[in-house]
Structures are given as C-alpha cells and as structure tokens.
Amino acid sequence: MNGHQMHVYKEGNGEETLVFMSGGGTSSPFLDFKSLYSLLSDKYKIVVVEKAGYGFSDITNSDRDIDTILQETREALLKSGVEGPYILFPHSMSGIEALYWAQVYPNEVKGIIGLDMAVPAAYKDYALNMPLVHLSAFAANIGFTRWIPSLAESDAIKYGTLTDEEKELYKVIFYRRTATKNMVNEIKHIKANAEKVGAAGIPNIPMLLFSSNGQGTGWDKDAWIEFQKDFLSKHKDGTLIKLDCSHYIHDIEFKRIADESENYIESLNR
C-alpha cells in the first residue's frame, strides 16, 4: 500500500462483513478486538485492518490526512479479497474515519456500530498536547517503556479472553508499536480531519453507538457522553447504548456488545 506492507486479519465466512477499526495508538488492533470478534465470527466475516504504524503493519512516512488513511484502508481490503458493503466497527478516533467513509462512499457502508467512537464535535475545542505526544514517542523509541511492565497491560490483557500466548504477543507488539511516527502524525491531523468530516454533515446510514462512562477518554466524563448523545439527536436512524465501563468497552463488555450487535445487524436485514 503506497509502497509499504499493511496487515489485514480475516476470520469467519458469513454473509455480512464486519470491519473493525482501531482507536488512535492501539498497539495491536487484531488482538485488541479479539474478545469481541471471536463471538461474532461464527455468523459473520470479520476483518481487522491494521493501519500504517500499527500491529504487524509497517511504520511509514505516508501522510495521515483522512483521505490517505481511507484510501489505504479501502485498498488493503480490496487487495485482500474483501469487498463491501461493510458494517464498520470503529473505536474511539477511528469514528472520524468511519463517518468519512460513509460520506464519500455511501454504497460501501451498510451501517456503523461505534465502540465508544469519537464524533467530530469532540475535537472542535480539543487541546492537543503535542510536546507530551513527542515525549511519549521518544520514550518508546529508546525502550524506556520496557522498564515499566504495567504500561503493556492493556485492557485486552486485563479483561479480555486472550490466551497466555496471545497476551505475551500483545506485549511484544506493544514495545514495537507504541507512539509510532504514524500514530503521532494522526494526532497532528485529527483536528483538521474532524473539521472536514463535521462540515460534511451526518451520513444517512443506520448507526448503533455504544458509549463508555467516559473514563480513559481524555475528556470530561459527562462531556464525552454528551458528544455522542448530541450527535445522535441530529440523526434520524441512530441508537445509543450506555455502558458503565471505561473507554476500551470491547475488551470489557464484549459479551453484551456482541449480543446487541448481532440483534442490530439482523434488524438491518428485515
């Protein structure tokens, strides 16, 4: 993809194709989502696209504007033999990418099931702390993160259903893919990307949003939930389900999310 390798994970052979899109800075998307998608792959085709700088994908110099990110994601799917329409499962920051996908290529997106996903308004007055971001990248590059083992204990490891071998693999990937060049550049572009998506309006597709209690988002807890509530109040075909857990909801409430998602997907076909 643009001269670099991207990792696409596939599982299951159902009629519907569910595309999982990771939040910003998630070291290993295919392992992070495993507790959830493993409950859905008996009925649906599961796909996890690991963007440049994530998981087993290469770290690259490619731009992180939203058009480039979407182009790479779509092309990776097609080169992997995965055609739409898709039901998108974006977590956190990738909510902006999912909305843009539905805006630009509405025939490719059948619906969005948001996993505590961000909406454009969340970034309007967001104060980026780039010095702290660059410090995190520097610490990762010199191996400082290895001296604090607790940093590698993601919610997927703490609460999910990963095997011991998968937990160790996650930790290895964490040390290789923390605050990568691509992740840092995504943060630099996020306000402009969100503004572009917000200006285009809400795409006319079904949406089911799962919301956390706001913990771990970096925003005020009440404000984070209000962003999603206000977004759906302007959308005629949206549903919000509140969960009393922190931001990585798919690692904690994976059973409920799987059940609710299955019911919702089936309702789209009625």
CSV table of C-alpha atoms in Angstrom, one decimal:
chain,number,residue,atom,x,y,z
A,1,MET,CA,0.0,0.0,0.0
A,2,ASN,CA,1.8,3.2,-1.2
A,3,GLY,CA,5.0,1.1,-1.1
A,4,HIS,CA,4.6,-0.4,2.3
A,5,GLN,CA,3.0,-3.5,3.9
A,6,MET,CA,-0.3,-3.5,5.7
A,7,HIS,CA,-1.7,-6.3,7.8
A,8,VAL,CA,-5.3,-7.4,7.3
A,9,TYR,CA,-6.7,-10.1,9.6
A,10,LYS,CA,-9.7,-12.2,8.5
A,11,GLU,CA,-11.9,-14.7,10.3
A,12,GLY,CA,-15.3,-16.3,9.6
A,13,ASN,CA,-17.3,-16.7,6.4
A,14,GLY,CA,-20.7,-15.1,6.9
A,15,GLU,CA,-22.7,-13.0,4.5
A,16,GLU,CA,-22.1,-9.7,6.3
A,17,THR,CA,-18.6,-8.3,6.5
A,18,LEU,CA,-17.7,-6.5,9.8
A,19,VAL,CA,-14.7,-4.2,9.6
A,20,PHE,CA,-13.0,-3.4,12.9
A,21,MET,CA,-11.2,0.0,13.0
A,22,SER,CA,-8.9,0.7,16.0
A,23,GLY,CA,-8.6,3.8,18.1
A,24,GLY,CA,-5.6,6.0,18.0
A,25,GLY,CA,-2.4,4.4,19.4
A,26,THR,CA,-3.8,0.9,19.9
A,27,SER,CA,-0.7,-1.2,19.5
A,28,SER,CA,-2.3,-4.4,18.3
A,29,PRO,CA,-5.7,-3.9,16.8
A,30,PHE,CA,-6.2,-7.6,15.8
A,31,LEU,CA,-5.6,-8.7,19.4
A,32,ASP,CA,-7.4,-5.8,21.0
A,33,PHE,CA,-10.6,-6.6,19.2
A,34,LYS,CA,-10.3,-10.4,19.6
A,35,SER,CA,-12.6,-10.9,22.6
A,36,LEU,CA,-15.4,-9.2,20.7
A,37,TYR,CA,-15.0,-10.5,17.2
A,38,SER,CA,-14.4,-14.1,18.3
A,39,LEU,CA,-18.1,-14.0,19.5
A,40,LEU,CA,-19.3,-12.9,16.1
A,41,SER,CA,-17.1,-14.8,13.6
A,42,ASP,CA,-19.4,-17.9,13.6
A,43,LYS,CA,-22.1,-15.8,11.8
A,44,TYR,CA,-20.2,-13.0,10.1
A,45,LYS,CA,-17.0,-12.4,8.2
A,46,ILE,CA,-14.6,-10.5,10.5
A,47,VAL,CA,-11.9,-8.2,9.1
A,48,VAL,CA,-9.4,-6.1,11.1
A,49,VAL,CA,-7.3,-3.6,9.1
A,50,GLU,CA,-4.1,-2.6,10.9
A,51,LYS,CA,-3.2,0.9,9.6
A,52,ALA,CA,0.4,2.0,8.9
A,53,GLY,CA,2.3,2.1,12.2
A,54,TYR,CA,0.0,-0.4,14.0
A,55,GLY,CA,0.4,-4.0,14.8
A,56,PHE,CA,2.1,-6.0,12.1
A,57,SER,CA,1.9,-3.2,9.5
A,58,ASP,CA,4.9,-1.2,8.5
A,59,ILE,CA,5.8,2.2,10.0
A,60,THR,CA,5.7,4.6,7.1
A,61,ASN,CA,6.2,8.3,6.0
A,62,SER,CA,2.8,8.4,4.4
A,63,ASP,CA,0.5,11.4,5.2
A,64,ARG,CA,-2.2,10.9,7.9
A,65,ASP,CA,-4.8,13.1,6.4
A,66,ILE,CA,-8.1,11.4,6.3
A,67,ASP,CA,-8.2,10.8,2.5
A,68,THR,CA,-4.9,9.0,2.6
A,69,ILE,CA,-5.9,6.8,5.6
A,70,LEU,CA,-9.2,5.9,4.0
A,71,GLN,CA,-7.6,5.2,0.6
A,72,GLU,CA,-5.1,2.8,2.3
A,73,THR,CA,-7.8,1.0,4.3
A,74,ARG,CA,-10.1,0.5,1.3
A,75,GLU,CA,-7.3,-0.6,-1.0
A,76,ALA,CA,-6.0,-3.1,1.7
A,77,LEU,CA,-9.4,-4.6,1.9
A,78,LEU,CA,-9.8,-5.0,-1.9
A,79,LYS,CA,-6.3,-6.4,-2.2
A,80,SER,CA,-7.2,-8.9,0.5
A,81,GLY,CA,-10.3,-10.0,-1.5
A,82,VAL,CA,-12.7,-8.4,0.9
A,83,GLU,CA,-15.5,-6.5,-0.9
A,84,GLY,CA,-18.3,-4.4,0.5
A,85,PRO,CA,-20.7,-3.3,1.6
A,86,TYR,CA,-19.3,-3.3,5.1
A,87,ILE,CA,-20.6,-2.8,8.6
A,88,LEU,CA,-17.9,-0.7,10.3
A,89,PHE,CA,-16.9,-1.1,14.0
A,90,PRO,CA,-14.8,1.9,14.8
A,91,HIS,CA,-13.3,2.5,18.2
A,92,SER,CA,-12.5,6.0,19.5
A,93,MET,CA,-10.7,8.2,17.0
A,94,SER,CA,-11.4,5.9,14.0
A,95,GLY,CA,-15.1,7.1,14.3
A,96,ILE,CA,-14.0,10.1,12.3
A,97,GLU,CA,-12.7,7.7,9.6
A,98,ALA,CA,-15.8,5.6,9.6
A,99,LEU,CA,-18.1,8.7,9.2
A,100,TYR,CA,-15.9,10.0,6.3
A,101,TRP,CA,-16.1,6.5,4.6
A,102,ALA,CA,-19.9,6.7,4.8
A,103,GLN,CA,-19.9,10.2,3.5
A,104,VAL,CA,-17.6,9.6,0.5
A,105,TYR,CA,-18.6,6.0,-0.4
A,106,PRO,CA,-22.1,5.5,0.9
A,107,ASN,CA,-22.7,2.4,-1.1
A,108,GLU,CA,-19.8,0.7,0.7
A,109,VAL,CA,-21.1,1.2,4.2
A,110,LYS,CA,-24.2,-0.6,5.3
A,111,GLY,CA,-24.1,0.6,8.9
A,112,ILE,CA,-21.8,1.8,11.7
A,113,ILE,CA,-21.6,0.2,15.1
A,114,GLY,CA,-19.5,2.5,17.2
A,115,LEU,CA,-17.3,1.2,20.0
A,116,ASP,CA,-17.2,4.4,22.1
A,117,MET,CA,-16.3,6.2,18.9
A,118,ALA,CA,-15.4,9.8,18.6
A,119,VAL,CA,-17.5,12.3,16.7
A,120,PRO,CA,-16.3,15.5,15.0
A,121,ALA,CA,-17.5,17.8,17.8
A,122,ALA,CA,-15.2,16.1,20.3
A,123,TYR,CA,-12.2,17.6,18.6
A,124,LYS,CA,-13.5,21.1,18.0
A,125,ASP,CA,-12.0,22.6,21.1
A,126,TYR,CA,-9.6,19.8,21.9
A,127,ALA,CA,-6.3,21.0,23.2
A,128,LEU,CA,-3.6,18.9,21.6
A,129,ASN,CA,-0.6,18.4,23.9
A,130,MET,CA,2.0,17.6,21.2
A,131,PRO,CA,5.1,18.0,23.4
A,132,LEU,CA,3.7,15.2,25.6
A,133,VAL,CA,2.9,13.1,22.5
A,134,HIS,CA,6.5,13.6,21.2
A,135,LEU,CA,7.9,12.8,24.7
A,136,SER,CA,5.9,9.5,24.7
A,137,ALA,CA,7.3,8.7,21.2
A,138,PHE,CA,10.8,9.4,22.4
A,139,ALA,CA,10.4,7.2,25.5
A,140,ALA,CA,9.1,4.4,23.3
A,141,ASN,CA,11.9,4.7,20.8
A,142,ILE,CA,14.7,4.5,23.4
A,143,GLY,CA,13.0,1.5,25.0
A,144,PHE,CA,12.0,3.3,28.3
A,145,THR,CA,8.6,1.6,28.2
A,146,ARG,CA,10.2,-1.7,28.8
A,147,TRP,CA,11.2,-0.6,32.3
A,148,ILE,CA,7.6,-0.1,33.3
A,149,PRO,CA,5.9,-3.5,32.6
A,150,SER,CA,2.5,-2.2,33.7
A,151,LEU,CA,2.3,0.0,30.6
A,152,ALA,CA,2.0,-3.1,28.5
A,153,GLU,CA,-1.0,-4.4,30.5
A,154,SER,CA,-3.7,-3.3,28.1
A,155,ASP,CA,-7.4,-3.7,28.8
A,156,ALA,CA,-7.4,-6.6,26.3
A,157,ILE,CA,-4.9,-8.4,28.6
A,158,LYS,CA,-6.6,-7.4,31.9
A,159,TYR,CA,-10.3,-8.1,31.0
A,160,GLY,CA,-10.4,-9.9,27.6
A,161,THR,CA,-10.3,-13.6,26.6
A,162,LEU,CA,-6.7,-13.7,25.2
A,163,THR,CA,-4.7,-16.8,25.8
A,164,ASP,CA,-1.4,-16.6,27.7
A,165,GLU,CA,0.4,-16.8,24.4
A,166,GLU,CA,-1.6,-14.0,22.9
A,167,LYS,CA,-1.0,-11.8,25.9
A,168,GLU,CA,2.7,-12.2,25.5
A,169,LEU,CA,2.4,-11.5,21.8
A,170,TYR,CA,0.4,-8.3,22.6
A,171,LYS,CA,3.2,-7.2,25.0
A,172,VAL,CA,5.9,-7.8,22.3
A,173,ILE,CA,3.9,-5.8,19.8
A,174,PHE,CA,3.3,-3.0,22.3
A,175,TYR,CA,7.1,-2.5,22.7
A,176,ARG,CA,7.4,-2.3,18.9
A,177,ARG,CA,4.3,-0.2,18.1
A,178,THR,CA,3.9,2.5,20.8
A,179,ALA,CA,3.6,6.2,19.7
A,180,THR,CA,4.9,5.4,16.3
A,181,LYS,CA,5.6,8.0,13.6
A,182,ASN,CA,2.2,7.3,12.0
A,183,MET,CA,0.3,7.5,15.4
A,184,VAL,CA,1.9,10.8,16.2
A,185,ASN,CA,1.1,12.2,12.7
A,186,GLU,CA,-2.5,11.0,13.1
A,187,ILE,CA,-2.8,13.1,16.2
A,188,LYS,CA,-1.4,16.1,14.4
A,189,HIS,CA,-4.0,15.8,11.7
A,190,ILE,CA,-7.0,14.9,13.8
A,191,LYS,CA,-8.5,18.4,14.3
A,192,ALA,CA,-8.4,19.1,10.6
A,193,ASN,CA,-9.7,15.6,9.8
A,194,ALA,CA,-12.6,16.0,12.2
A,195,GLU,CA,-13.4,19.5,10.9
A,196,LYS,CA,-13.6,18.2,7.4
A,197,VAL,CA,-16.0,15.4,8.4
A,198,GLY,CA,-18.1,17.6,10.6
A,199,ALA,CA,-18.6,20.1,7.8
A,200,ALA,CA,-20.0,17.4,5.5
A,201,GLY,CA,-22.8,16.5,7.9
A,202,ILE,CA,-24.1,13.2,9.3
A,203,PRO,CA,-24.2,10.4,6.7
A,204,ASN,CA,-27.6,8.9,6.1
A,205,ILE,CA,-26.9,5.3,7.3
A,206,PRO,CA,-28.0,3.3,10.4
A,207,MET,CA,-25.9,3.7,13.4
A,208,LEU,CA,-25.7,1.9,16.8
A,209,LEU,CA,-23.3,3.6,19.2
A,210,PHE,CA,-22.0,2.0,22.4
A,211,SER,CA,-20.8,4.6,24.9
A,212,SER,CA,-18.5,4.2,27.8
A,213,ASN,CA,-18.8,6.1,31.2
A,214,GLY,CA,-16.1,8.4,29.9
A,215,GLN,CA,-13.2,7.0,31.9
A,216,GLY,CA,-10.0,6.8,29.9
A,217,THR,CA,-11.1,9.0,27.1
A,218,GLY,CA,-9.1,12.1,28.0
A,219,TRP,CA,-12.2,14.2,28.1
A,220,ASP,CA,-14.5,15.2,31.0
A,221,LYS,CA,-16.7,12.1,31.5
A,222,ASP,CA,-20.0,13.9,31.1
A,223,ALA,CA,-18.8,15.9,28.1
A,224,TRP,CA,-17.7,12.7,26.3
A,225,ILE,CA,-21.1,11.1,26.6
A,226,GLU,CA,-22.8,14.4,25.6
A,227,PHE,CA,-20.8,14.5,22.3
A,228,GLN,CA,-22.3,11.2,21.3
A,229,LYS,CA,-25.9,12.0,22.5
A,230,ASP,CA,-25.9,15.3,20.7
A,231,PHE,CA,-24.6,13.7,17.6
A,232,LEU,CA,-27.3,11.1,17.5
A,233,SER,CA,-30.0,13.7,18.4
A,234,LYS,CA,-29.4,15.1,14.9
A,235,HIS,CA,-29.5,11.7,13.2
A,236,LYS,CA,-32.9,10.1,12.3
A,237,ASP,CA,-31.6,6.5,12.3
A,238,GLY,CA,-29.4,6.1,15.4
A,239,THR,CA,-29.4,4.3,18.7
A,240,LEU,CA,-27.2,4.8,21.8
A,241,ILE,CA,-26.4,2.2,24.4
A,242,LYS,CA,-24.6,3.4,27.5
A,243,LEU,CA,-22.2,1.0,29.3
A,244,ASP,CA,-20.8,1.6,32.7
A,245,CYS,CA,-17.2,0.8,31.9
A,246,SER,CA,-14.1,2.6,30.7
A,247,HIS,CA,-13.1,3.5,27.1
A,248,TYR,CA,-12.0,0.1,25.7
A,249,ILE,CA,-15.5,-1.2,26.0
A,250,HIS,CA,-15.0,-4.1,23.6
A,251,ASP,CA,-12.4,-5.5,26.0
A,252,ILE,CA,-14.7,-5.4,29.0
A,253,GLU,CA,-18.4,-5.6,27.9
A,254,PHE,CA,-17.6,-7.8,24.8
A,255,LYS,CA,-20.4,-10.3,25.5
A,256,ARG,CA,-23.2,-7.7,25.7
A,257,ILE,CA,-21.8,-5.8,22.7
A,258,ALA,CA,-21.7,-9.0,20.7
A,259,ASP,CA,-25.3,-9.8,21.6
A,260,GLU,CA,-26.6,-6.3,20.9
A,261,SER,CA,-24.6,-6.0,17.7
A,262,GLU,CA,-25.9,-9.3,16.4
A,263,ASN,CA,-29.5,-8.3,17.1
A,264,TYR,CA,-28.9,-4.9,15.4
A,265,ILE,CA,-27.3,-6.5,12.3
A,266,GLU,CA,-30.2,-8.9,11.9
A,267,SER,CA,-32.6,-5.9,12.2
A,268,LEU,CA,-30.9,-4.3,9.2
A,269,ASN,CA,-31.8,-7.2,7.1
A,270,ARG,CA,-35.5,-7.3,8.0
